[in-house]
Structure formats: C-alpha cells, structure tokens
Amino acid sequence: MSRVSRRVLAAASFISVSIVLPASAQETVRIRGTVERIDGPVYVVKNRDGAELKLTVTDNPLFVAIVPSTMADIKQGMFVGSSGMMQPDGVQKAIEVHIFPESMRGTGEGHYDWDLLPKSKMTNGNVEHAVTGVDGPVLSVKYKDGEKKLVVTPQTVVVTYEMGKREDIGPGTKIFVAAAKKQPDGTLQTPRITYGRNGEGPAF
C-alpha cells in the first residue's frame, strides 16, 4: 500500500470516530476558527467564539483541504454528509453538502445534532436518488437507522475533500478540527486539520 493510500485510509478512520463525538466528549474541543499566527509548532487560532486557542498536531498529522464542488457532481450511490436545518415537513434544508471520497464511505453515518448553528443537524449517508423540488434538488439520503430528504438550494455550499499539505496553512487560513484533545499545559492537540483554500473555510 502506498504512503498516500495509507494516509487517506487513516483520514477516513479518524474522521469516522471524531466527527460523531460531541465537542465535550473525552475532554475534546471542536474548533472552527482562523489561524492568526504560527509560533514554532503552535498554531494560534481565533475560534469563532472569539477565544484564542493554541493548537499543535501529533506526529504524522493529516492536512485535508476542502475544495468546491457542485450539485452536478453528486451521483446516486455516493456517500455524502450535510449540515442543515430541519423544516416543519421533516425535510432537512442543507446549509452545506460534502461529498466523501469512496475511501471515506461510512464516515459519521447517521442523523444527529450538530453545532454549526442552534438546532442544526448533521446527516451522513448514501444517496438513494435525487429529484427536482420547488426550492431545488432533493436528495434522498439513507443511513443505517433511517432516511432523510435533503433540499439543496442555490445557497447551499457543495464541497469535497482532497489531501492537503502543511505549507498551505498560514495566517488567515480558516480551519475546522472535529475533536482536539486538551493537553495538561492548556494547549490543544489534533491528528488532523481540515482547511479551506483561497480564503474559503469549511462550511460545516
């Protein structure tokens, strides 16, 4: 197995565990923020709540870039995730949809509370089919315990993943860390940083 393949599989394994953990589980912190500066091995990050966090990475960390995609790239049988808001009719209005590479199939599967916005939900599952709705395409997404319909509006952000590199991350880079572990010295540590390019940020 190639080094790249091992890293992709490692990314899938890590995400499948971390993405479903509540932010408070196992003394972990979920980070959505912007890198302010880099002090040696420490990323100084301004979190979305305004807090300044000091983040380090483990040995052999993974850097994963979020890149733009489109609804046209979503096909029947793909595994996708979506954060969004539930509507009175039981349909989830998608804030964003992320397309998982095949190596990451099964990541965070299910429908559960998410903390992007108050009362937001995350739904990860297999695309059974897509139809045209009044507000936009509607995806039927099936997971092990059920199925949800996701409406994708013109405002919905659609992205996918690709392997990134440490050198991409600098002051101004917007990052997402699913579950950084608190260290005795008050810093946080993670094996993986997801980031946006060209000023964009992870939408979930």
mmCIF file of C-alpha atoms in Angstrom:
data_model
loop_
_atom_site.group_PDB
_atom_site.id
_atom_site.type_symbol
_atom_site.label_atom_id
_atom_site.label_comp_id
_atom_site.label_asym_id
_atom_site.label_seq_id
_atom_site.Cartn_x
_atom_site.Cartn_y
_atom_site.Cartn_z
ATOM 1 C CA MET A 1 0.000 0.000 0.000
ATOM 2 C CA SER A 2 1.356 3.429 -0.940
ATOM 3 C CA ARG A 3 2.054 6.150 1.607
ATOM 4 C CA VAL A 4 -0.733 8.296 0.147
ATOM 5 C CA SER A 5 -3.201 5.408 0.368
ATOM 6 C CA ARG A 6 -2.290 4.784 3.983
ATOM 7 C CA ARG A 7 -2.803 8.470 4.799
ATOM 8 C CA VAL A 8 -6.209 8.544 3.070
ATOM 9 C CA LEU A 9 -7.313 5.460 4.983
ATOM 10 C CA ALA A 10 -6.023 6.968 8.207
ATOM 11 C CA ALA A 11 -8.006 10.126 7.496
ATOM 12 C CA ALA A 12 -11.156 8.093 6.953
ATOM 13 C CA SER A 13 -10.601 6.149 10.161
ATOM 14 C CA PHE A 14 -10.018 9.290 12.204
ATOM 15 C CA ILE A 15 -12.988 11.183 10.814
ATOM 16 C CA SER A 16 -15.351 8.250 11.308
ATOM 17 C CA VAL A 17 -14.547 8.339 15.014
ATOM 18 C CA SER A 18 -14.144 12.042 15.664
ATOM 19 C CA ILE A 19 -16.938 13.568 13.642
ATOM 20 C CA VAL A 20 -19.631 11.859 15.725
ATOM 21 C CA LEU A 21 -18.151 12.839 19.098
ATOM 22 C CA PRO A 22 -19.815 15.691 20.982
ATOM 23 C CA ALA A 23 -17.414 18.607 21.372
ATOM 24 C CA SER A 24 -17.202 17.976 25.126
ATOM 25 C CA ALA A 25 -16.535 14.238 24.920
ATOM 26 C CA GLN A 26 -13.266 12.901 26.289
ATOM 27 C CA GLU A 27 -12.016 16.418 27.112
ATOM 28 C CA THR A 28 -12.039 17.435 23.464
ATOM 29 C CA VAL A 29 -12.809 20.727 21.778
ATOM 30 C CA ARG A 30 -14.316 21.336 18.348
ATOM 31 C CA ILE A 31 -12.577 24.207 16.599
ATOM 32 C CA ARG A 32 -13.943 26.461 13.882
ATOM 33 C CA GLY A 33 -11.605 29.370 13.528
ATOM 34 C CA THR A 34 -8.908 31.305 11.703
ATOM 35 C CA VAL A 35 -5.165 30.913 12.111
ATOM 36 C CA GLU A 36 -3.794 34.200 13.454
ATOM 37 C CA ARG A 37 -0.120 33.245 13.552
ATOM 38 C CA ILE A 38 2.239 30.300 13.835
ATOM 39 C CA ASP A 39 4.689 30.187 16.752
ATOM 40 C CA GLY A 40 7.050 27.309 16.009
ATOM 41 C CA PRO A 41 4.932 24.133 16.274
ATOM 42 C CA VAL A 42 1.913 26.048 17.638
ATOM 43 C CA TYR A 43 -0.983 27.341 15.554
ATOM 44 C CA VAL A 44 -2.547 30.295 17.350
ATOM 45 C CA VAL A 45 -6.190 30.207 16.317
ATOM 46 C CA LYS A 46 -9.014 32.662 16.904
ATOM 47 C CA ASN A 47 -12.059 30.498 17.412
ATOM 48 C CA ARG A 48 -15.473 31.599 16.129
ATOM 49 C CA ASP A 49 -16.478 32.493 19.707
ATOM 50 C CA GLY A 50 -13.530 34.901 19.888
ATOM 51 C CA ALA A 51 -11.352 32.721 22.121
ATOM 52 C CA GLU A 52 -7.655 32.405 21.309
ATOM 53 C CA LEU A 53 -6.602 28.764 21.162
ATOM 54 C CA LYS A 54 -3.157 27.218 20.886
ATOM 55 C CA LEU A 55 -3.201 24.160 18.662
ATOM 56 C CA THR A 56 -0.486 21.612 17.922
ATOM 57 C CA VAL A 57 -0.522 18.499 15.762
ATOM 58 C CA THR A 58 0.530 14.953 16.532
ATOM 59 C CA ASP A 59 3.325 13.130 14.746
ATOM 60 C CA ASN A 60 2.477 12.427 11.086
ATOM 61 C CA PRO A 61 -0.591 14.695 11.037
ATOM 62 C CA LEU A 62 -3.121 14.836 8.230
ATOM 63 C CA PHE A 63 -3.944 18.058 6.427
ATOM 64 C CA VAL A 64 -7.142 17.836 4.400
ATOM 65 C CA ALA A 65 -8.307 20.568 2.037
ATOM 66 C CA ILE A 66 -11.927 21.403 1.329
ATOM 67 C CA VAL A 67 -12.431 22.198 -2.346
ATOM 68 C CA PRO A 68 -15.508 23.486 -4.196
ATOM 69 C CA SER A 69 -17.819 21.036 -5.907
ATOM 70 C CA THR A 70 -21.298 21.230 -7.440
ATOM 71 C CA MET A 71 -24.633 19.502 -7.247
ATOM 72 C CA ALA A 72 -23.877 18.031 -10.666
ATOM 73 C CA ASP A 73 -21.042 16.054 -9.068
ATOM 74 C CA ILE A 74 -23.417 14.227 -6.710
ATOM 75 C CA LYS A 75 -24.499 10.897 -8.167
ATOM 76 C CA GLN A 76 -26.724 8.092 -6.985
ATOM 77 C CA GLY A 77 -24.777 5.724 -4.746
ATOM 78 C CA MET A 78 -22.335 8.338 -3.440
ATOM 79 C CA PHE A 79 -21.790 8.784 0.299
ATOM 80 C CA VAL A 80 -22.379 12.370 1.394
ATOM 81 C CA GLY A 81 -22.761 14.434 4.537
ATOM 82 C CA SER A 82 -24.838 17.529 5.110
ATOM 83 C CA SER A 83 -25.349 20.025 7.901
ATOM 84 C CA GLY A 84 -28.655 21.818 7.800
ATOM 85 C CA MET A 85 -31.887 22.834 9.474
ATOM 86 C CA MET A 86 -34.960 20.664 9.800
ATOM 87 C CA GLN A 87 -38.116 22.082 8.260
ATOM 88 C CA PRO A 88 -41.685 21.571 9.573
ATOM 89 C CA ASP A 89 -42.326 18.988 6.831
ATOM 90 C CA GLY A 90 -39.395 16.844 8.033
ATOM 91 C CA VAL A 91 -37.113 17.803 5.144
ATOM 92 C CA GLN A 92 -33.597 18.999 6.012
ATOM 93 C CA LYS A 93 -32.656 22.269 4.307
ATOM 94 C CA ALA A 94 -28.969 21.866 3.538
ATOM 95 C CA ILE A 95 -26.574 24.608 4.576
ATOM 96 C CA GLU A 96 -23.773 22.586 3.014
ATOM 97 C CA VAL A 97 -23.186 19.202 1.428
ATOM 98 C CA HIS A 98 -19.798 17.498 1.482
ATOM 99 C CA ILE A 99 -19.039 14.640 -0.885
ATOM 100 C CA PHE A 100 -16.927 11.921 0.677
ATOM 101 C CA PRO A 101 -14.318 10.088 -1.410
ATOM 102 C CA GLU A 102 -15.108 6.397 -1.682
ATOM 103 C CA SER A 103 -12.316 5.615 0.804
ATOM 104 C CA MET A 104 -14.276 7.576 3.422
ATOM 105 C CA ARG A 105 -17.628 5.820 2.901
ATOM 106 C CA GLY A 106 -19.426 5.321 6.222
ATOM 107 C CA THR A 107 -17.854 8.342 7.908
ATOM 108 C CA GLY A 108 -20.104 9.627 10.706
ATOM 109 C CA GLU A 109 -23.091 7.758 9.296
ATOM 110 C CA GLY A 110 -26.448 8.764 10.726
ATOM 111 C CA HIS A 111 -28.624 11.766 11.594
ATOM 112 C CA TYR A 112 -27.761 13.683 14.763
ATOM 113 C CA ASP A 113 -27.442 17.056 16.458
ATOM 114 C CA TRP A 114 -24.731 19.346 15.125
ATOM 115 C CA ASP A 115 -23.354 22.626 16.420
ATOM 116 C CA LEU A 116 -22.876 24.671 13.253
ATOM 117 C CA LEU A 117 -25.989 26.686 14.170
ATOM 118 C CA PRO A 118 -28.506 26.344 17.006
ATOM 119 C CA LYS A 119 -30.713 23.300 16.360
ATOM 120 C CA SER A 120 -28.748 22.306 13.257
ATOM 121 C CA LYS A 121 -28.423 18.651 12.284
ATOM 122 C CA MET A 122 -25.827 16.528 10.503
ATOM 123 C CA THR A 123 -26.926 13.763 8.147
ATOM 124 C CA ASN A 124 -24.394 11.400 6.602
ATOM 125 C CA GLY A 125 -25.500 8.597 4.333
ATOM 126 C CA ASN A 126 -25.844 7.084 0.897
ATOM 127 C CA VAL A 127 -27.594 8.979 -1.902
ATOM 128 C CA GLU A 128 -30.502 6.791 -2.977
ATOM 129 C CA HIS A 129 -31.836 9.182 -5.594
ATOM 130 C CA ALA A 130 -32.357 12.849 -6.427
ATOM 131 C CA VAL A 131 -35.475 14.622 -7.677
ATOM 132 C CA THR A 132 -36.315 18.196 -8.594
ATOM 133 C CA GLY A 133 -38.118 20.141 -5.887
ATOM 134 C CA VAL A 134 -39.665 23.614 -5.637
ATOM 135 C CA ASP A 135 -36.658 25.021 -3.734
ATOM 136 C CA GLY A 136 -34.015 22.975 -5.552
ATOM 137 C CA PRO A 137 -32.845 19.375 -5.975
ATOM 138 C CA VAL A 138 -33.939 16.996 -3.193
ATOM 139 C CA LEU A 139 -31.578 14.184 -2.199
ATOM 140 C CA SER A 140 -32.889 11.057 -0.518
ATOM 141 C CA VAL A 141 -30.082 10.052 1.837
ATOM 142 C CA LYS A 142 -30.271 6.655 3.532
ATOM 143 C CA TYR A 143 -28.310 5.705 6.647
ATOM 144 C CA LYS A 144 -28.362 2.609 8.856
ATOM 145 C CA ASP A 145 -31.199 3.816 11.090
ATOM 146 C CA GLY A 146 -33.344 5.692 8.614
ATOM 147 C CA GLU A 147 -33.591 8.066 5.691
ATOM 148 C CA LYS A 148 -33.827 11.830 5.275
ATOM 149 C CA LYS A 149 -34.648 14.108 2.389
ATOM 150 C CA LEU A 150 -32.224 16.996 1.898
ATOM 151 C CA VAL A 151 -33.181 20.013 -0.188
ATOM 152 C CA VAL A 152 -30.184 21.652 -1.885
ATOM 153 C CA THR A 153 -30.891 25.331 -2.527
ATOM 154 C CA PRO A 154 -28.874 27.789 -4.647
ATOM 155 C CA GLN A 155 -27.332 28.998 -1.368
ATOM 156 C CA THR A 156 -26.150 25.528 -0.304
ATOM 157 C CA VAL A 157 -22.367 25.149 -0.330
ATOM 158 C CA VAL A 158 -21.219 21.913 -2.014
ATOM 159 C CA VAL A 159 -17.653 20.721 -1.408
ATOM 160 C CA THR A 160 -15.437 17.656 -1.442
ATOM 161 C CA TYR A 161 -12.127 16.642 0.140
ATOM 162 C CA GLU A 162 -8.604 16.258 -1.153
ATOM 163 C CA MET A 163 -5.307 15.634 0.589
ATOM 164 C CA GLY A 164 -3.615 18.890 1.580
ATOM 165 C CA LYS A 165 -0.257 19.881 2.972
ATOM 166 C CA ARG A 166 1.126 21.675 5.999
ATOM 167 C CA GLU A 167 2.538 24.506 3.887
ATOM 168 C CA ASP A 168 -0.976 25.560 2.829
ATOM 169 C CA ILE A 169 -1.826 26.671 6.352
ATOM 170 C CA GLY A 170 -0.782 30.146 7.438
ATOM 171 C CA PRO A 171 -2.204 33.339 8.940
ATOM 172 C CA GLY A 172 -5.723 33.850 7.635
ATOM 173 C CA THR A 173 -6.397 30.177 6.888
ATOM 174 C CA LYS A 174 -9.806 29.049 8.100
ATOM 175 C CA ILE A 175 -9.755 25.641 9.751
ATOM 176 C CA PHE A 176 -12.010 23.008 11.260
ATOM 177 C CA VAL A 177 -10.910 20.463 13.870
ATOM 178 C CA ALA A 178 -13.519 17.909 14.907
ATOM 179 C CA ALA A 179 -12.066 16.905 18.267
ATOM 180 C CA ALA A 180 -8.838 18.462 19.535
ATOM 181 C CA LYS A 181 -7.639 16.894 22.779
ATOM 182 C CA LYS A 182 -6.854 19.121 25.735
ATOM 183 C CA GLN A 183 -3.259 18.869 26.960
ATOM 184 C CA PRO A 184 -2.003 19.398 30.558
ATOM 185 C CA ASP A 185 -0.432 22.739 29.584
ATOM 186 C CA GLY A 186 -3.727 24.093 28.261
ATOM 187 C CA THR A 187 -2.919 23.686 24.585
ATOM 188 C CA LEU A 188 -4.949 21.524 22.225
ATOM 189 C CA GLN A 189 -3.655 18.731 20.011
ATOM 190 C CA THR A 190 -5.095 17.091 16.925
ATOM 191 C CA PRO A 191 -4.001 14.478 14.375
ATOM 192 C CA ARG A 192 -5.911 16.245 11.589
ATOM 193 C CA ILE A 193 -6.690 19.761 10.377
ATOM 194 C CA THR A 194 -9.307 20.422 7.713
ATOM 195 C CA TYR A 195 -8.923 23.773 5.997
ATOM 196 C CA GLY A 196 -10.177 25.950 3.196
ATOM 197 C CA ARG A 197 -8.122 27.441 0.390
ATOM 198 C CA ASN A 198 -8.095 30.942 -1.061
ATOM 199 C CA GLY A 199 -9.835 32.475 1.918
ATOM 200 C CA GLU A 200 -12.648 29.940 1.942
ATOM 201 C CA GLY A 201 -13.468 27.936 5.045
ATOM 202 C CA PRO A 202 -15.028 24.569 5.861
ATOM 203 C CA ALA A 203 -18.781 25.152 5.837
ATOM 204 C CA PHE A 204 -19.666 22.575 8.466
#
